[in-house]
Short mmCIF file of the C-alpha atoms (twelve columns), coordinates in Angstrom:
data_MODEL
# 
_entry.id   MODEL 
# 
loop_
_atom_site.group_PDB 
_atom_site.id 
_atom_site.type_symbol 
_atom_site.label_atom_id 
_atom_site.label_alt_id 
_atom_site.label_comp_id 
_atom_site.label_asym_id 
_atom_site.label_seq_id 
_atom_site.Cartn_x 
_atom_site.Cartn_y 
_atom_site.Cartn_z 
_atom_site.pdbx_PDB_model_num 
ATOM 1   C CA . MET A 1   224.064 -74.073 25.756  1 
ATOM 2   C CA . THR A 2   225.154 -77.330 24.639  1 
ATOM 3   C CA . LYS A 3   224.174 -79.550 21.026  1 
ATOM 4   C CA . GLU A 4   222.684 -82.391 23.826  1 
ATOM 5   C CA . ASN A 5   220.091 -79.149 25.258  1 
ATOM 6   C CA . VAL A 6   219.396 -77.510 21.528  1 
ATOM 7   C CA . LYS A 7   218.731 -80.573 20.561  1 
ATOM 8   C CA . LYS A 8   215.801 -81.252 22.978  1 
ATOM 9   C CA . PHE A 9   214.739 -78.274 22.371  1 
ATOM 10  C CA . PHE A 10  214.096 -78.279 18.155  1 
ATOM 11  C CA . THR A 11  212.257 -82.161 19.670  1 
ATOM 12  C CA . ALA A 12  210.278 -81.248 21.200  1 
ATOM 13  C CA . LEU A 13  209.621 -77.632 20.374  1 
ATOM 14  C CA . GLY A 14  208.477 -80.476 16.584  1 
ATOM 15  C CA . LEU A 15  206.487 -82.322 18.556  1 
ATOM 16  C CA . LYS A 16  204.642 -80.086 19.849  1 
ATOM 17  C CA . ILE A 17  203.673 -78.595 16.000  1 
ATOM 18  C CA . LYS A 18  202.911 -82.103 14.910  1 
ATOM 19  C CA . ASN A 19  200.340 -81.835 17.971  1 
ATOM 20  C CA . TYR A 20  199.395 -79.114 17.018  1 
ATOM 21  C CA . PHE A 21  198.240 -80.357 13.374  1 
ATOM 22  C CA . SER A 22  196.782 -83.506 13.965  1 
ATOM 23  C CA . TYR A 23  193.843 -84.335 15.733  1 
ATOM 24  C CA . ASN A 24  194.157 -87.714 17.626  1 
ATOM 25  C CA . ILE A 25  197.356 -86.751 19.710  1 
ATOM 26  C CA . GLU A 26  199.655 -90.545 21.168  1 
ATOM 27  C CA . GLY A 27  199.104 -91.638 24.560  1 
ATOM 28  C CA . LYS A 28  196.190 -88.690 25.335  1 
ATOM 29  C CA . ARG A 29  192.383 -89.306 25.575  1 
ATOM 30  C CA . LYS A 30  190.515 -89.596 22.414  1 
ATOM 31  C CA . ARG A 31  188.895 -86.549 21.551  1 
ATOM 32  C CA . ILE A 32  184.545 -86.488 21.363  1 
ATOM 33  C CA . TRP A 33  184.946 -86.132 17.547  1 
ATOM 34  C CA . GLU A 34  180.918 -85.299 17.036  1 
ATOM 35  C CA . LEU A 35  181.364 -82.239 19.278  1 
ATOM 36  C CA . ASP A 36  183.808 -81.192 16.573  1 
ATOM 37  C CA . ILE A 37  181.739 -81.109 13.794  1 
ATOM 38  C CA . LEU A 38  179.571 -79.603 14.798  1 
ATOM 39  C CA . ARG A 39  181.935 -76.671 16.547  1 
ATOM 40  C CA . GLY A 40  183.029 -76.369 12.149  1 
ATOM 41  C CA . ILE A 41  180.450 -76.236 10.511  1 
ATOM 42  C CA . VAL A 42  179.436 -73.653 13.321  1 
ATOM 43  C CA . LEU A 43  183.000 -72.317 12.478  1 
ATOM 44  C CA . LEU A 44  182.885 -72.042 8.811   1 
ATOM 45  C CA . ILE A 45  179.283 -69.850 9.129   1 
ATOM 46  C CA . VAL A 46  180.926 -67.831 11.382  1 
ATOM 47  C CA . THR A 47  183.983 -67.343 8.265   1 
ATOM 48  C CA . PHE A 48  181.802 -67.332 6.493   1 
ATOM 49  C CA . ASP A 49  179.602 -63.449 8.253   1 
ATOM 50  C CA . HIS A 50  183.378 -62.641 8.866   1 
ATOM 51  C CA . LEU A 51  184.302 -62.037 5.899   1 
ATOM 52  C CA . CYS A 52  181.045 -60.486 4.442   1 
ATOM 53  C CA . LEU A 53  180.803 -58.278 6.968   1 
ATOM 54  C CA . PHE A 54  184.735 -57.577 6.573   1 
ATOM 55  C CA . THR A 55  183.827 -56.565 3.037   1 
ATOM 56  C CA . TRP A 56  180.840 -54.358 3.445   1 
ATOM 57  C CA . SER A 57  182.501 -52.715 6.726   1 
ATOM 58  C CA . TRP A 58  185.669 -51.784 6.088   1 
ATOM 59  C CA . GLY A 59  186.558 -52.674 2.158   1 
ATOM 60  C CA . ILE A 60  189.036 -54.820 2.628   1 
ATOM 61  C CA . LEU A 61  188.450 -56.172 -0.600  1 
ATOM 62  C CA . PRO A 62  188.167 -53.824 -3.943  1 
ATOM 63  C CA . TYR A 63  186.154 -55.240 -6.317  1 
ATOM 64  C CA . GLN A 64  186.585 -53.759 -9.359  1 
ATOM 65  C CA . THR A 65  184.753 -56.696 -12.131 1 
ATOM 66  C CA . GLU A 66  181.373 -56.805 -12.706 1 
ATOM 67  C CA . PHE A 67  181.250 -60.812 -11.179 1 
ATOM 68  C CA . GLY A 68  183.021 -57.788 -8.046  1 
ATOM 69  C CA . HIS A 69  180.479 -55.345 -7.734  1 
ATOM 70  C CA . LYS A 70  177.548 -58.778 -7.505  1 
ATOM 71  C CA . LEU A 71  179.683 -60.304 -4.476  1 
ATOM 72  C CA . ALA A 72  180.028 -56.784 -2.769  1 
ATOM 73  C CA . ASP A 73  176.112 -56.149 -3.134  1 
ATOM 74  C CA . PHE A 74  175.341 -60.367 -2.318  1 
ATOM 75  C CA . ALA A 75  177.770 -58.892 1.304   1 
ATOM 76  C CA . THR A 76  175.842 -55.831 1.519   1 
ATOM 77  C CA . LEU A 77  172.965 -57.156 1.649   1 
ATOM 78  C CA . TYR A 78  173.357 -60.340 3.592   1 
ATOM 79  C CA . CYS A 79  174.904 -58.378 6.445   1 
ATOM 80  C CA . GLU A 80  172.209 -55.243 6.107   1 
ATOM 81  C CA . SER A 81  169.386 -58.653 5.735   1 
ATOM 82  C CA . ASP A 82  167.181 -59.595 8.758   1 
ATOM 83  C CA . PHE A 83  167.591 -62.594 8.714   1 
ATOM 84  C CA . ARG A 84  172.466 -62.102 9.572   1 
ATOM 85  C CA . ALA A 85  170.537 -59.310 12.441  1 
ATOM 86  C CA . ALA A 86  168.252 -63.101 13.565  1 
ATOM 87  C CA . VAL A 87  169.882 -65.529 13.026  1 
ATOM 88  C CA . GLN A 88  173.827 -64.756 14.057  1 
ATOM 89  C CA . PRO A 89  173.435 -64.618 17.399  1 
ATOM 90  C CA . LEU A 90  172.038 -68.651 17.154  1 
ATOM 91  C CA . GLY A 91  175.151 -69.176 15.740  1 
ATOM 92  C CA . LEU A 92  177.153 -68.076 18.713  1 
ATOM 93  C CA . PHE A 93  174.627 -69.297 21.756  1 
ATOM 94  C CA . PHE A 94  175.473 -72.499 19.633  1 
ATOM 95  C CA . LEU A 95  178.916 -72.776 19.490  1 
ATOM 96  C CA . CYS A 96  178.766 -71.468 23.408  1 
ATOM 97  C CA . PHE A 97  176.382 -74.628 24.421  1 
ATOM 98  C CA . LEU A 98  179.065 -76.438 22.631  1 
ATOM 99  C CA . ALA A 99  182.047 -74.829 24.900  1 
ATOM 100 C CA . GLY A 100 179.250 -75.713 28.309  1 
ATOM 101 C CA . ILE A 101 179.430 -79.178 27.132  1 
ATOM 102 C CA . ASN A 102 183.048 -78.867 26.662  1 
ATOM 103 C CA . SER A 103 183.865 -77.615 30.160  1 
ATOM 104 C CA . SER A 104 182.099 -79.892 32.436  1 
ATOM 105 C CA . PHE A 105 185.321 -82.680 30.928  1 
ATOM 106 C CA . THR A 106 188.304 -79.805 31.430  1 
ATOM 107 C CA . ARG A 107 190.887 -81.440 34.207  1 
ATOM 108 C CA . SER A 108 192.892 -77.321 34.767  1 
ATOM 109 C CA . ASP A 109 190.384 -75.357 35.067  1 
ATOM 110 C CA . PHE A 110 192.001 -72.899 37.226  1 
ATOM 111 C CA . ARG A 111 194.723 -72.606 33.984  1 
ATOM 112 C CA . ARG A 112 192.463 -71.892 31.480  1 
ATOM 113 C CA . VAL A 113 191.143 -68.802 33.449  1 
ATOM 114 C CA . VAL A 114 194.221 -67.556 33.812  1 
ATOM 115 C CA . LYS A 115 195.467 -67.914 30.246  1 
ATOM 116 C CA . ALA A 116 191.936 -66.929 29.343  1 
ATOM 117 C CA . TRP A 117 191.703 -63.458 30.872  1 
ATOM 118 C CA . ILE A 118 195.215 -63.259 29.827  1 
ATOM 119 C CA . PHE A 119 194.797 -63.661 26.310  1 
ATOM 120 C CA . SER A 120 191.539 -61.452 26.829  1 
ATOM 121 C CA . ALA A 121 193.590 -58.548 27.439  1 
ATOM 122 C CA . ILE A 122 196.462 -59.242 25.083  1 
ATOM 123 C CA . PHE A 123 193.460 -58.971 22.303  1 
ATOM 124 C CA . MET A 124 191.545 -56.301 24.409  1 
ATOM 125 C CA . GLY A 125 194.634 -54.580 24.038  1 
ATOM 126 C CA . GLY A 126 195.766 -55.683 20.787  1 
ATOM 127 C CA . TYR A 127 192.645 -54.535 19.403  1 
ATOM 128 C CA . TYR A 128 192.673 -50.735 20.756  1 
ATOM 129 C CA . LEU A 129 196.552 -50.344 20.324  1 
ATOM 130 C CA . THR A 130 196.461 -51.305 16.003  1 
ATOM 131 C CA . PHE A 131 192.661 -50.129 15.338  1 
ATOM 132 C CA . HIS A 132 191.124 -48.288 17.191  1 
ATOM 133 C CA . LYS A 133 193.830 -45.701 17.971  1 
ATOM 134 C CA . THR A 134 195.625 -45.826 14.101  1 
ATOM 135 C CA . ASN A 135 191.910 -45.208 12.785  1 
ATOM 136 C CA . PRO A 136 189.443 -43.854 15.541  1 
ATOM 137 C CA . GLU A 137 187.332 -43.569 12.225  1 
ATOM 138 C CA . LEU A 138 186.837 -46.504 11.057  1 
ATOM 139 C CA . PHE A 139 186.818 -47.704 14.664  1 
ATOM 140 C CA . PRO A 140 185.112 -45.706 16.608  1 
ATOM 141 C CA . SER A 141 185.135 -47.355 19.793  1 
ATOM 142 C CA . SER A 142 188.087 -48.638 22.548  1 
ATOM 143 C CA . LEU A 143 186.082 -51.503 23.554  1 
ATOM 144 C CA . ILE A 144 185.019 -54.470 21.536  1 
ATOM 145 C CA . PHE A 145 184.093 -56.905 23.309  1 
ATOM 146 C CA . ASN A 146 182.851 -59.326 21.790  1 
ATOM 147 C CA . ILE A 147 182.160 -63.761 21.749  1 
ATOM 148 C CA . ILE A 148 186.128 -64.158 23.361  1 
ATOM 149 C CA . ILE A 149 186.279 -61.924 26.275  1 
ATOM 150 C CA . VAL A 150 182.663 -63.319 27.188  1 
ATOM 151 C CA . ILE A 151 183.298 -67.654 27.032  1 
ATOM 152 C CA . THR A 152 186.099 -66.654 29.306  1 
ATOM 153 C CA . ILE A 153 183.675 -64.668 31.207  1 
ATOM 154 C CA . CYS A 154 182.243 -68.154 31.510  1 
ATOM 155 C CA . TYR A 155 184.781 -69.891 31.350  1 
ATOM 156 C CA . THR A 156 186.369 -67.919 35.746  1 
ATOM 157 C CA . VAL A 157 182.245 -68.355 36.247  1 
ATOM 158 C CA . TRP A 158 182.255 -72.376 35.567  1 
ATOM 159 C CA . TRP A 159 185.331 -73.123 37.677  1 
ATOM 160 C CA . LEU A 160 183.856 -70.695 40.527  1 
ATOM 161 C CA . LEU A 161 180.508 -72.500 40.732  1 
ATOM 162 C CA . ASN A 162 183.359 -75.795 40.709  1 
ATOM 163 C CA . LEU A 163 185.641 -74.172 43.338  1 
ATOM 164 C CA . ILE A 164 182.469 -73.475 45.693  1 
ATOM 165 C CA . ARG A 165 181.234 -77.437 44.540  1 
ATOM 166 C CA . CYS A 166 177.625 -76.070 42.781  1 
ATOM 167 C CA . PRO A 167 174.624 -78.514 42.462  1 
ATOM 168 C CA . TYR A 168 174.710 -79.895 38.421  1 
ATOM 169 C CA . TRP A 169 170.083 -78.840 39.648  1 
ATOM 170 C CA . VAL A 170 171.515 -75.410 40.906  1 
ATOM 171 C CA . ARG A 171 172.738 -75.164 37.817  1 
ATOM 172 C CA . PHE A 172 171.140 -75.779 35.674  1 
ATOM 173 C CA . GLY A 173 168.886 -73.739 37.243  1 
ATOM 174 C CA . LEU A 174 170.128 -70.651 36.440  1 
ATOM 175 C CA . GLY A 175 171.887 -71.497 32.637  1 
ATOM 176 C CA . MET A 176 167.652 -71.553 31.902  1 
ATOM 177 C CA . ILE A 177 167.371 -67.742 34.181  1 
ATOM 178 C CA . LEU A 178 170.138 -66.619 32.893  1 
ATOM 179 C CA . VAL A 179 168.669 -67.978 28.883  1 
ATOM 180 C CA . CYS A 180 165.563 -66.263 29.552  1 
ATOM 181 C CA . ILE A 181 166.836 -63.058 30.517  1 
ATOM 182 C CA . GLY A 182 168.941 -62.989 27.545  1 
ATOM 183 C CA . ILE A 183 166.500 -63.901 25.905  1 
ATOM 184 C CA . TRP A 184 164.586 -61.105 26.977  1 
ATOM 185 C CA . GLY A 185 167.046 -58.804 26.230  1 
ATOM 186 C CA . PHE A 186 167.850 -59.816 22.330  1 
ATOM 187 C CA . TYR A 187 163.662 -59.699 22.231  1 
ATOM 188 C CA . MET A 188 163.797 -56.378 23.169  1 
ATOM 189 C CA . TYR A 189 166.576 -54.830 21.228  1 
ATOM 190 C CA . PHE A 190 166.317 -56.972 17.746  1 
ATOM 191 C CA . ILE A 191 162.215 -56.795 18.292  1 
ATOM 192 C CA . SER A 192 160.498 -55.274 20.053  1 
ATOM 193 C CA . PRO A 193 159.782 -51.262 18.419  1 
ATOM 194 C CA . SER A 194 160.675 -49.189 20.589  1 
ATOM 195 C CA . GLY A 195 163.919 -50.806 20.987  1 
ATOM 196 C CA . PHE A 196 165.652 -51.311 24.473  1 
ATOM 197 C CA . TYR A 197 169.083 -49.109 26.143  1 
ATOM 198 C CA . ILE A 198 171.113 -49.039 28.968  1 
ATOM 199 C CA . ASP A 199 172.537 -46.252 31.254  1 
ATOM 200 C CA . ASN A 200 174.725 -47.681 33.370  1 
ATOM 201 C CA . ALA A 201 178.128 -48.999 30.577  1 
ATOM 202 C CA . PHE A 202 178.389 -51.649 33.012  1 
ATOM 203 C CA . LEU A 203 174.842 -53.430 32.930  1 
ATOM 204 C CA . SER A 204 174.864 -52.623 29.669  1 
ATOM 205 C CA . LEU A 205 177.465 -55.319 28.053  1 
ATOM 206 C CA . PHE A 206 175.109 -58.023 29.421  1 
ATOM 207 C CA . LEU A 207 172.216 -57.864 26.806  1 
ATOM 208 C CA . TYR A 208 171.540 -56.657 24.241  1 
ATOM 209 C CA . ASN A 209 170.842 -52.958 23.951  1 
ATOM 210 C CA . GLU A 210 171.787 -50.244 21.987  1 
ATOM 211 C CA . HIS A 211 173.695 -48.656 25.129  1 
ATOM 212 C CA . GLY A 212 176.240 -51.387 24.913  1 
ATOM 213 C CA . VAL A 213 176.689 -51.469 21.366  1 
ATOM 214 C CA . GLU A 214 177.692 -48.202 21.234  1 
ATOM 215 C CA . LEU A 215 180.211 -48.930 23.310  1 
ATOM 216 C CA . SER A 216 181.563 -51.782 20.981  1 
ATOM 217 C CA . VAL A 217 180.587 -51.013 17.807  1 
ATOM 218 C CA . VAL A 218 182.958 -53.129 15.069  1 
ATOM 219 C CA . ASN A 219 181.582 -56.414 18.145  1 
ATOM 220 C CA . PHE A 220 178.905 -56.624 20.441  1 
ATOM 221 C CA . GLU A 221 178.159 -59.056 22.090  1 
ATOM 222 C CA . PRO A 222 176.346 -59.707 25.937  1 
ATOM 223 C CA . VAL A 223 177.548 -61.563 28.591  1 
ATOM 224 C CA . LEU A 224 173.512 -62.629 28.896  1 
ATOM 225 C CA . PRO A 225 171.749 -64.908 27.254  1 
ATOM 226 C CA . HIS A 226 175.672 -66.941 25.993  1 
ATOM 227 C CA . LEU A 227 177.011 -67.338 29.807  1 
ATOM 228 C CA . GLY A 228 173.495 -69.419 30.751  1 
ATOM 229 C CA . TRP A 229 173.575 -71.117 27.693  1 
ATOM 230 C CA . PHE A 230 177.311 -72.237 28.765  1 
ATOM 231 C CA . ILE A 231 176.209 -73.537 32.432  1 
ATOM 232 C CA . LEU A 232 173.456 -75.201 30.984  1 
ATOM 233 C CA . GLY A 233 175.876 -77.343 28.102  1 
ATOM 234 C CA . GLY A 234 178.004 -78.094 30.779  1 
ATOM 235 C CA . VAL A 235 175.721 -79.747 32.932  1 
ATOM 236 C CA . THR A 236 174.739 -81.964 29.309  1 
ATOM 237 C CA . GLY A 237 177.282 -82.954 28.981  1 
ATOM 238 C CA . LYS A 238 177.775 -83.789 32.554  1 
ATOM 239 C CA . TYR A 239 175.063 -86.601 32.203  1 
ATOM 240 C CA . LEU A 240 175.872 -87.196 28.209  1 
ATOM 241 C CA . TYR A 241 179.533 -87.611 28.417  1 
ATOM 242 C CA . LYS A 242 179.681 -89.726 31.503  1 
ATOM 243 C CA . ASP A 243 182.349 -91.344 30.305  1 
ATOM 244 C CA . LYS A 244 184.296 -88.714 28.766  1 
ATOM 245 C CA . ALA A 245 184.016 -90.285 25.243  1 
ATOM 246 C CA . THR A 246 182.614 -90.821 21.837  1 
ATOM 247 C CA . HIS A 247 178.984 -92.198 21.293  1 
ATOM 248 C CA . CYS A 248 179.115 -92.879 18.025  1 
ATOM 249 C CA . LYS A 249 179.342 -96.131 16.897  1 
ATOM 250 C CA . ASN A 250 184.021 -95.665 15.776  1 
ATOM 251 C CA . GLU A 251 186.099 -93.541 18.202  1 
ATOM 252 C CA . ASP A 252 187.890 -93.198 15.168  1 
ATOM 253 C CA . PRO A 253 186.553 -90.430 12.909  1 
ATOM 254 C CA . PRO A 254 186.063 -90.583 8.799   1 
ATOM 255 C CA . LYS A 255 189.728 -89.485 7.330   1 
ATOM 256 C CA . ALA A 256 187.726 -86.892 4.667   1 
ATOM 257 C CA . LEU A 257 186.654 -85.445 7.826   1 
ATOM 258 C CA . LEU A 258 189.559 -84.345 10.012  1 
ATOM 259 C CA . PRO A 259 189.994 -80.845 8.282   1 
ATOM 260 C CA . LEU A 260 186.322 -80.011 9.832   1 
ATOM 261 C CA . LEU A 261 187.261 -81.104 12.681  1 
ATOM 262 C CA . TRP A 262 190.213 -79.618 12.834  1 
ATOM 263 C CA . ILE A 263 188.666 -76.948 12.427  1 
ATOM 264 C CA . GLY A 264 186.716 -77.876 15.232  1 
ATOM 265 C CA . LYS A 265 189.820 -78.836 17.516  1 
ATOM 266 C CA . HIS A 266 191.476 -75.132 17.490  1 
ATOM 267 C CA . SER A 267 187.848 -72.966 17.092  1 
ATOM 268 C CA . LEU A 268 190.187 -69.998 18.617  1 
ATOM 269 C CA . ALA A 269 192.346 -69.656 15.951  1 
ATOM 270 C CA . VAL A 270 189.754 -70.289 13.253  1 
ATOM 271 C CA . TYR A 271 187.743 -67.337 15.137  1 
ATOM 272 C CA . LEU A 272 190.589 -65.277 14.579  1 
ATOM 273 C CA . PHE A 273 192.449 -65.806 11.676  1 
ATOM 274 C CA . LEU A 274 190.562 -68.196 9.089   1 
ATOM 275 C CA . PRO A 275 188.367 -64.735 7.329   1 
ATOM 276 C CA . LEU A 276 191.535 -63.194 7.679   1 
ATOM 277 C CA . ALA A 277 193.633 -64.909 5.371   1 
ATOM 278 C CA . ILE A 278 191.177 -66.655 3.756   1 
ATOM 279 C CA . ALA A 279 190.281 -62.725 2.578   1 
ATOM 280 C CA . GLY A 280 194.240 -61.905 2.227   1 
ATOM 281 C CA . ILE A 281 194.354 -65.073 -0.111  1 
ATOM 282 C CA . LEU A 282 191.403 -62.981 -1.927  1 
ATOM 283 C CA . ARG A 283 192.299 -59.839 -2.207  1 
ATOM 284 C CA . ALA A 284 196.326 -61.617 -3.482  1 
ATOM 285 C CA . ILE A 285 193.601 -63.197 -6.592  1 
ATOM 286 C CA . ILE A 286 191.745 -59.625 -6.803  1 
ATOM 287 C CA . GLU A 287 195.480 -57.761 -7.332  1 
ATOM 288 C CA . ILE A 288 197.131 -60.810 -9.398  1 
ATOM 289 C CA . VAL A 289 193.835 -60.678 -12.110 1 
ATOM 290 C CA . ALA A 290 193.730 -56.685 -11.512 1 
ATOM 291 C CA . LEU A 291 197.641 -55.917 -13.013 1 
ATOM 292 C CA . CYS A 292 196.413 -58.846 -15.853 1 
ATOM 293 C CA . ILE A 293 193.480 -55.957 -16.945 1 
# 
């Protein structure tokens, strides 16, 4: 490899890193920043939810002070509350709806589908080998069927609908039907006193039910109604963003909002790593403080 090739490699790498951390990339269509704002807000709420869940389920943070015990009690109270059981899925429904809107003006559908399935396979395999195999008592299920897998399925279905050139009025009807079926399952599992159990393992991944939770104890999010919300988002985006441009007065967002916008832009990375990063920082602070007590 010549010096010129090495220089080109590092120049291209530097440009990719710069573009990753930039919000709008020079020479490309500007992002619809109101969607990133909404996605960023949802991701911050999801991060808070995951931090409480990590504390409650896995004891990642060793609370050693009076204040620390109060934080642990709060996390336990939140995770065991009916409020979380009812509201947490709604945030994911909205996240799927926003993902559907984005899909309405995404060009490389098939490439995105392939990348999503590769990532999902790595994610599920990584969970199985890193967590389930090493600590089966804490992670008893070999399957993790969560929002990452569900959105991958949504991408695939949307690509297939585009492939067969399905009319948008048909997509709207399909989305409404899937949402209604999914909400029925949500009601049967969370609200109905009789509970809800689907015997077939494959079908149990489609609706909220006890069998699905048994198969994916750590985190279970069924295909429905998420897929229905995604399709409705895609239909909404087709008509709401015909010009593929922001509806805000200014094309460029206020600079004060850039951190939140960046979170919305890189929602997958934030979903996976921000809770762990914050938990790691808090763990380090707690350990340092404990040495001084």
